[in-house]
Amino acid sequence: MLIDPARETGQLTLLTNAMVREVTTDAEGRATGVSYIDTRTRSEQKVQADIVILAASACESARLLLNSTSNQHPNGLANSSGVVGRYLMDSTGTTVAGILPQLMNDPDHNCDGVGGMHVYIPWWLHDQHDRLGFPRGYHFEIWGGRGMPGYGIMNNIHTYNDAFAGPDERPKGGGGYGPQLKEDYRRFYGSVVGLSGRGEMVAREDNYCEIDPDTVDQYGIPTLRFNVNWSDAELQQVRHMQETGREILRSMDAHVFGDMPTEEQDYGITMPGEIIHEAGTTRMGDDPRSSVLNSYCQAHDVDNLFVTDAGPLVSMPHKNPTWTIMALAMRASDYIIDQRNKGTL
Ligand SMILES: Cc1cc2nc3c(=O)[nH]c(=O)nc-3n(C[C@H](O)[C@H](O)[C@H](O)COP(=O)(O)OP(=O)(O)OC[C@H]3O[C@@H](n4cnc5c(N)ncnc54)[C@H](O)[C@@H]3O)c2cc1C
């Protein structure tokens, strides 16, 4: 999105097929550029720079910093605090779905171009945490409509038949071929509605990624390994998501698919990383002993190094993170321009 306007300035050189290995530094420990693998030739190349800005996504930027060791930065670049890779967060997630009988047998009509992407219910109980038993909030993303039918949903629909079997209902189990399949689609198409919850994870130091000493990628660059677990805060939040989602669907007379997940099933929470909103690995803060970056995404330890992905996030937004990443990147960019104009960077 921003590459075209940057190109129009005539100041951008875009290097593709370039897999960055590490940030290079000088004898004082300041950043001098990056070294990268040309993925076509597998040769190692270097780029010199006055300022290095990493925006490789939260975990990859942490990997680059941790792989950039030197005499001045033995624990990895910008990592005198030991915080790089720590406080790793993802959004919590779970989904509830059901079939709405009032939407069944919808006459064929053209829905081309109709989308419900990110219609959502924002968090509404921000002043009631005392009674909820968990901190932070979540939202629901609502989905449904007459998209491409999938037979996975049809399998769930058979639970509807099991629950409401009557003389005009389809036999248990149903079928998967021919006229019966077509009949199922005509009857049920567009009648499934789902609520996907996405919420805030609490940032905790003991959730982290680190360099795996035993594994490298295809370019010989050491990879990450992960140590991330949900706490009771996230599990109780997702229990609330499940209970509330079911209540909303039932109030619409839906037949809800599946039983409420139990405590042993972790209330149906996704795996850490599954929602793909990783954040927090190079957190910002005022104290260099407990954070990697300042509020302009500038490394405390290396003044000409910036990180502008979701690594700087100190807490997880309950809404998906990309606009926050963009806002912080804009603020960092304004700061860099200002400092360059003043001659202080
Ligand atoms: C399927 C999917 C759906 C999503 N939906 C949403 C959504 O609806 N809303 C939302 O807010 N967020 C969503 N997200 C999350 C969102 O995509 C990320 O938060 C966002 O893209 C992160 O931006 P970024 O610039 O930090 O990293 P990225 O967008 O991942 O960009 C990093 C760039 O760096 C490059 N790179 C990485 N490593 C290296 C290296 N070593 N050398 C050279 N280049 C490198 C990558 O190729 C990439 O071009 C979704 C993610 C996925 C995967």
Short mmCIF file of N, CA and C in Angstrom, two decimals, residues 7 35 52 63 89 132 158 169 179 204 216 243 245 251 266 273 279 298 305 307 309 314:
data_model
loop_
_atom_site.label_atom_id
_atom_site.label_comp_id
_atom_site.label_asym_id
_atom_site.label_seq_id
_atom_site.Cartn_x
_atom_site.Cartn_y
_atom_site.Cartn_z
N ARG A 7 7.88 4.94 -3.82
CA ARG A 7 8.60 4.86 -5.10
C ARG A 7 8.54 6.17 -5.86
N SER A 35 23.03 -7.52 6.78
CA SER A 35 23.54 -8.51 5.83
C SER A 35 22.37 -9.40 5.45
N VAL A 52 18.73 2.00 10.62
CA VAL A 52 18.12 0.71 10.28
C VAL A 52 16.75 0.64 10.94
N ARG A 63 13.88 -12.22 16.08
CA ARG A 63 14.89 -13.18 15.61
C ARG A 63 16.12 -12.46 15.05
N MET A 89 2.78 -11.96 22.74
CA MET A 89 1.32 -12.07 22.85
C MET A 89 0.71 -12.46 21.51
N LEU A 132 -16.45 -10.08 36.68
CA LEU A 132 -16.21 -11.01 35.58
C LEU A 132 -15.18 -12.08 35.93
N HIS A 158 -25.99 -31.58 10.20
CA HIS A 158 -26.63 -32.85 10.58
C HIS A 158 -26.91 -32.91 12.08
N GLU A 169 -37.95 -33.72 8.24
CA GLU A 169 -36.52 -33.45 8.35
C GLU A 169 -35.73 -34.48 7.57
N PRO A 179 -28.27 -35.75 -5.70
CA PRO A 179 -29.44 -34.90 -5.42
C PRO A 179 -29.57 -34.54 -3.95
N ARG A 204 3.05 -11.28 29.49
CA ARG A 204 3.77 -11.89 30.62
C ARG A 204 5.20 -12.20 30.18
N VAL A 216 18.35 -24.39 11.98
CA VAL A 216 18.51 -23.25 11.08
C VAL A 216 17.50 -23.40 9.95
N GLU A 243 -19.81 -18.65 26.44
CA GLU A 243 -21.13 -18.55 27.08
C GLU A 243 -21.94 -17.43 26.43
N GLY A 245 -21.50 -15.98 23.39
CA GLY A 245 -21.81 -16.28 22.00
C GLY A 245 -23.00 -17.23 21.88
N SER A 251 -30.68 -16.72 21.62
CA SER A 251 -31.72 -15.68 21.67
C SER A 251 -32.28 -15.39 20.27
N ASP A 266 -10.06 -26.49 27.80
CA ASP A 266 -9.62 -25.08 27.81
C ASP A 266 -10.67 -24.16 27.17
N GLY A 273 -0.67 -18.22 18.97
CA GLY A 273 -0.11 -18.07 17.62
C GLY A 273 -1.11 -18.34 16.52
N ALA A 279 2.70 -10.21 18.86
CA ALA A 279 3.07 -8.85 19.24
C ALA A 279 3.87 -8.87 20.53
N GLN A 298 12.40 3.52 18.98
CA GLN A 298 13.86 3.63 18.84
C GLN A 298 14.51 2.79 19.93
N LEU A 305 18.63 2.59 15.48
CA LEU A 305 17.89 1.35 15.19
C LEU A 305 16.44 1.51 15.67
N VAL A 307 12.28 -0.33 15.44
CA VAL A 307 11.46 -1.52 15.11
C VAL A 307 10.02 -1.03 14.99
N ASP A 309 7.06 -2.86 13.79
CA ASP A 309 5.99 -3.83 13.55
C ASP A 309 5.19 -3.94 14.84
N VAL A 314 2.93 -2.94 23.98
CA VAL A 314 3.09 -3.30 25.39
C VAL A 314 1.89 -4.12 25.87
#
